[in-house]
Short mmCIF file of C-alpha atoms in Angstrom, two decimals:
data_model
loop_
_atom_site.label_atom_id
_atom_site.label_comp_id
_atom_site.label_asym_id
_atom_site.label_seq_id
_atom_site.Cartn_x
_atom_site.Cartn_y
_atom_site.Cartn_z
CA MET A 299 40.93 -43.65 65.70
CA ALA A 300 42.74 -43.29 62.39
CA GLY A 301 40.41 -45.80 60.77
CA VAL A 302 37.26 -43.78 61.50
CA ASP A 303 35.59 -42.47 58.35
CA TRP A 304 34.86 -38.98 59.69
CA GLU A 305 33.34 -37.68 56.46
CA SER A 306 30.79 -40.50 56.31
CA LEU A 307 30.12 -40.11 60.04
CA SER A 308 29.53 -36.37 59.64
CA GLU A 309 27.12 -36.85 56.73
CA ALA A 310 25.29 -39.61 58.60
CA THR A 311 24.88 -37.50 61.74
CA SER A 312 23.64 -34.40 59.89
CA GLY A 313 21.21 -36.52 57.87
CA ALA A 314 19.89 -38.25 61.00
CA VAL A 315 19.40 -34.98 62.90
CA GLY A 316 17.59 -33.47 59.92
CA ALA A 317 15.31 -36.51 59.75
CA LEU A 318 14.58 -36.21 63.47
CA VAL A 319 13.42 -32.61 63.11
CA SER A 320 11.30 -33.21 60.01
CA THR A 321 9.71 -36.35 61.49
CA THR A 322 8.68 -34.50 64.65
CA VAL A 323 7.25 -31.50 62.80
CA LEU A 324 5.27 -33.55 60.28
CA TYR A 325 4.28 -36.43 62.58
CA PRO A 326 0.58 -35.50 63.07
CA LEU A 327 0.13 -35.39 59.28
CA ASP A 328 1.98 -38.70 58.96
CA THR A 329 -0.33 -40.29 61.54
CA CYS A 330 -3.41 -39.05 59.63
CA LYS A 331 -1.99 -40.39 56.38
CA THR A 332 -1.11 -43.78 57.89
CA LYS A 333 -4.53 -44.27 59.52
CA TYR A 334 -6.25 -43.19 56.29
CA GLN A 335 -4.23 -45.60 54.15
CA ALA A 336 -4.61 -48.49 56.59
CA GLU A 337 -8.40 -48.22 56.86
CA VAL A 338 -10.17 -51.48 56.09
CA ARG A 339 -12.95 -50.78 53.61
CA SER A 340 -15.79 -53.27 53.24
CA HIS A 341 -19.03 -53.25 51.26
CA GLY A 342 -18.17 -49.88 49.78
CA GLN A 343 -18.19 -48.23 53.22
CA GLN A 344 -15.33 -46.18 54.52
CA LYS A 345 -14.77 -44.35 57.78
CA TYR A 346 -12.45 -41.70 56.41
CA ARG A 347 -13.15 -39.87 53.16
CA ASN A 348 -9.98 -37.79 53.37
CA LEU A 349 -7.13 -36.92 55.73
CA SER A 350 -9.08 -34.13 57.42
CA ASP A 351 -11.59 -36.73 58.70
CA VAL A 352 -8.84 -38.39 60.72
CA LEU A 353 -7.80 -35.04 62.17
CA TRP A 354 -11.41 -34.15 63.00
CA GLU A 355 -11.91 -37.49 64.76
CA ALA A 356 -8.95 -36.76 67.03
CA ILE A 357 -10.23 -33.25 67.78
CA SER A 358 -13.86 -34.28 68.39
CA ASN A 359 -12.77 -37.07 70.77
CA ARG A 360 -10.38 -34.70 72.57
CA GLN A 361 -7.48 -36.92 71.60
CA ILE A 362 -5.44 -34.35 69.68
CA LEU A 363 -2.24 -35.47 71.47
CA SER A 364 -2.91 -38.99 70.20
CA LEU A 365 -1.80 -37.76 66.79
CA TYR A 366 1.66 -38.06 68.35
CA GLN A 367 1.21 -41.66 69.51
CA GLY A 368 4.31 -43.63 68.59
CA LEU A 369 6.40 -40.48 68.03
CA GLY A 370 9.25 -41.74 70.20
CA THR A 371 9.48 -45.00 68.27
CA LYS A 372 9.17 -43.21 64.93
CA ASN A 373 11.92 -40.77 65.87
CA LEU A 374 14.17 -43.62 66.97
CA GLN A 375 13.47 -45.49 63.74
CA SER A 376 13.94 -42.35 61.65
CA PHE A 377 17.21 -41.39 63.37
CA ILE A 378 18.71 -44.87 63.08
CA SER A 379 17.51 -45.40 59.50
CA GLN A 380 18.82 -42.05 58.27
CA PHE A 381 22.11 -42.51 60.10
CA VAL A 382 22.61 -46.01 58.68
CA TYR A 383 21.49 -44.89 55.22
CA PHE A 384 23.66 -41.78 54.96
CA TYR A 385 26.67 -43.55 56.45
CA GLY A 386 26.19 -46.53 54.13
CA TYR A 387 25.64 -44.36 51.07
CA SER A 388 28.67 -42.19 51.78
CA TYR A 389 30.84 -45.23 52.53
CA PHE A 390 29.76 -47.25 49.47
CA LYS A 391 30.09 -44.22 47.23
CA ARG A 392 33.65 -43.53 48.39
CA LEU A 393 34.49 -47.23 48.08
CA TYR A 394 33.17 -47.29 44.50
CA LEU A 395 35.18 -44.20 43.51
CA LYS A 396 38.32 -45.70 45.09
CA LYS A 397 37.93 -49.07 43.37
CA SER A 398 36.86 -47.70 39.97
CA GLY A 399 39.29 -44.78 39.91
CA ALA A 400 36.51 -42.52 38.61
CA LYS A 401 36.31 -38.87 39.66
CA SER A 402 32.52 -38.86 39.93
CA ILE A 403 29.76 -41.42 40.23
CA GLY A 404 27.29 -41.92 37.38
CA THR A 405 23.52 -42.27 37.62
CA LYS A 406 23.44 -46.09 37.35
CA ALA A 407 26.21 -46.58 39.90
CA ASN A 408 24.51 -44.03 42.14
CA LEU A 409 21.27 -46.01 42.09
CA ILE A 410 23.09 -49.24 42.95
CA VAL A 411 25.01 -47.62 45.80
CA ALA A 412 21.85 -45.97 47.16
CA ALA A 413 19.88 -49.23 46.92
CA ALA A 414 22.62 -51.12 48.80
CA ALA A 415 22.56 -48.52 51.57
CA GLY A 416 18.76 -48.68 51.63
CA ALA A 417 18.74 -52.47 51.93
CA CYS A 418 21.06 -52.33 54.95
CA THR A 419 18.79 -49.70 56.50
CA ALA A 420 15.59 -51.71 55.92
CA ILE A 421 16.98 -54.84 57.58
CA VAL A 422 18.23 -52.93 60.64
CA THR A 423 15.11 -50.84 61.24
CA GLN A 424 12.21 -53.08 60.11
CA PRO A 425 11.04 -54.02 63.67
CA LEU A 426 10.88 -50.32 64.64
CA ASP A 427 9.03 -49.48 61.43
CA THR A 428 6.50 -52.26 62.09
CA ALA A 429 5.98 -51.11 65.68
CA SER A 430 5.53 -47.43 64.78
CA SER A 431 2.97 -48.32 62.10
CA ARG A 432 0.97 -50.41 64.58
CA MET A 433 1.05 -47.55 67.09
CA GLN A 434 -0.13 -45.02 64.53
CA THR A 435 -3.00 -47.20 63.30
CA SER A 436 -4.26 -48.14 66.77
CA GLU A 437 -7.33 -46.36 68.15
CA PHE A 438 -6.70 -42.87 69.46
CA GLY A 439 -5.64 -42.99 73.09
CA LYS A 440 -5.08 -46.77 73.09
CA SER A 441 -1.58 -47.01 71.68
CA LYS A 442 0.85 -49.30 73.53
CA GLY A 443 4.53 -48.71 74.18
CA LEU A 444 7.31 -49.99 71.94
CA TRP A 445 8.14 -53.09 73.99
CA GLU A 446 4.48 -54.02 74.51
CA THR A 447 3.81 -53.62 70.80
CA LEU A 448 6.69 -55.89 69.82
CA ALA A 449 6.36 -58.36 72.71
CA GLY A 450 2.72 -59.10 71.87
CA ARG A 451 3.79 -60.93 68.72
CA SER A 452 6.64 -63.13 67.53
CA TRP A 453 9.91 -61.67 66.26
CA SER A 454 9.16 -63.03 62.80
CA GLU A 455 6.06 -60.82 62.76
CA ALA A 456 8.22 -57.85 63.71
CA PHE A 457 9.84 -58.30 60.30
CA ASP A 458 6.49 -58.39 58.48
CA GLY A 459 6.77 -56.37 55.32
CA LEU A 460 10.56 -56.70 55.05
CA GLY A 461 10.21 -57.84 51.44
CA ILE A 462 8.24 -54.75 50.44
CA SER A 463 10.62 -52.61 52.51
CA LEU A 464 13.54 -53.98 50.52
CA LEU A 465 11.61 -53.18 47.35
CA LEU A 466 11.05 -49.67 48.66
CA THR A 467 14.80 -49.13 49.00
CA SER A 468 14.34 -47.77 45.50
CA ASN A 469 12.55 -44.77 47.07
CA PRO A 470 15.53 -43.20 48.87
CA ALA A 471 17.75 -44.46 46.05
CA ILE A 472 15.71 -42.50 43.51
CA GLN A 473 15.36 -39.52 45.87
CA TYR A 474 19.06 -39.24 46.67
CA THR A 475 20.08 -39.85 43.04
CA VAL A 476 17.72 -37.15 41.75
CA PHE A 477 18.90 -34.80 44.51
CA ASP A 478 22.57 -35.47 43.76
CA GLN A 479 22.15 -35.00 40.01
CA LEU A 480 20.11 -31.78 40.39
CA LYS A 481 22.60 -30.46 42.93
CA GLN A 482 25.55 -31.09 40.61
CA ARG A 483 23.77 -29.38 37.70
CA LEU A 484 22.90 -26.32 39.79
CA LEU A 485 26.43 -26.01 41.16
CA SER A 486 27.84 -26.44 37.66
CA LYS A 487 25.65 -23.61 36.35
CA GLN A 488 26.64 -21.40 39.29
CA ARG A 489 30.34 -22.10 38.66
CA ASN A 490 29.96 -21.23 34.97
CA LYS A 491 28.28 -17.94 35.87
CA THR A 492 31.00 -17.17 38.41
CA VAL A 493 33.77 -17.91 35.90
CA SER A 494 32.18 -15.78 33.18
CA SER A 495 31.63 -12.84 35.53
CA THR A 496 34.84 -13.36 37.59
CA ALA A 497 32.78 -12.28 40.59
CA GLY A 498 34.63 -14.37 43.16
CA PRO A 499 35.18 -17.96 44.31
CA SER A 500 32.95 -20.71 42.93
CA PRO A 501 30.14 -21.88 45.24
CA ALA A 502 30.88 -25.14 47.06
CA ALA A 503 27.34 -25.75 48.31
CA LEU A 504 23.73 -24.89 47.53
CA SER A 505 21.96 -22.08 49.32
CA ALA A 506 19.40 -23.05 51.98
CA PHE A 507 16.49 -22.27 49.66
CA SER A 508 18.01 -24.16 46.71
CA ALA A 509 18.72 -27.20 48.91
CA PHE A 510 15.12 -27.11 50.20
CA ALA A 511 13.68 -26.82 46.67
CA VAL A 512 15.89 -29.59 45.25
CA GLY A 513 15.09 -31.80 48.24
CA ALA A 514 11.34 -31.28 47.79
CA ILE A 515 11.52 -32.04 44.07
CA SER A 516 13.61 -35.20 44.55
CA LYS A 517 11.31 -36.47 47.31
CA SER A 518 8.23 -35.82 45.14
CA VAL A 519 9.73 -37.71 42.20
CA ALA A 520 10.64 -40.70 44.40
CA THR A 521 7.22 -40.76 46.08
CA VAL A 522 5.27 -40.63 42.81
CA LEU A 523 7.31 -43.47 41.30
CA THR A 524 7.05 -45.77 44.34
CA TYR A 525 3.61 -44.83 45.73
CA PRO A 526 1.86 -48.08 44.73
CA ALA A 527 4.36 -50.06 46.83
CA ILE A 528 4.09 -47.58 49.71
CA ARG A 529 0.30 -47.89 49.58
#
């Protein structure tokens, strides 16, 4: 048991649990977004003009619970992907610091480490991501289970989109890098204020509100920069 990297394991578990909660809470909105983006438009006609049209369709057809179709698969994919990503990021980061002898990791190295962790995650979870997308975009009330969704096609098709998924490893890489840099700057400012006022021990972590705000900002930056590929 001495060889277990408990710090990486702890970060991976907390990140995976957090992803599980956020995925469940926001899943109906994610389903609406996915169906809206995946709509096939022909001859200038479109079924959905905005996200609310998808929601209204589910309500009018009495299929409101269908907004949660594929939730189990999505949660499984989200849990595994976040666990693999956070564990990989933490492990590669510590490995880099050990090999380089540096005390902190720079922005460029951070991006490389995050992208490596993201690539590992994409390869492991691509079949689940493909299945959850197919479930979300199926007609309300007609979604199949995970095994039926994957078994209906070849395994090579389960990895459809792996190339773009690897490209999108830049999304969490950008997100986590922006988050890490903003976090370090905030903590540095808080330490300076504490030292100048001698008000007590320096803060070791962000407050819940600061962590939420920094997380929202970093996710927004990553989404804006990679949205064309996501689309």
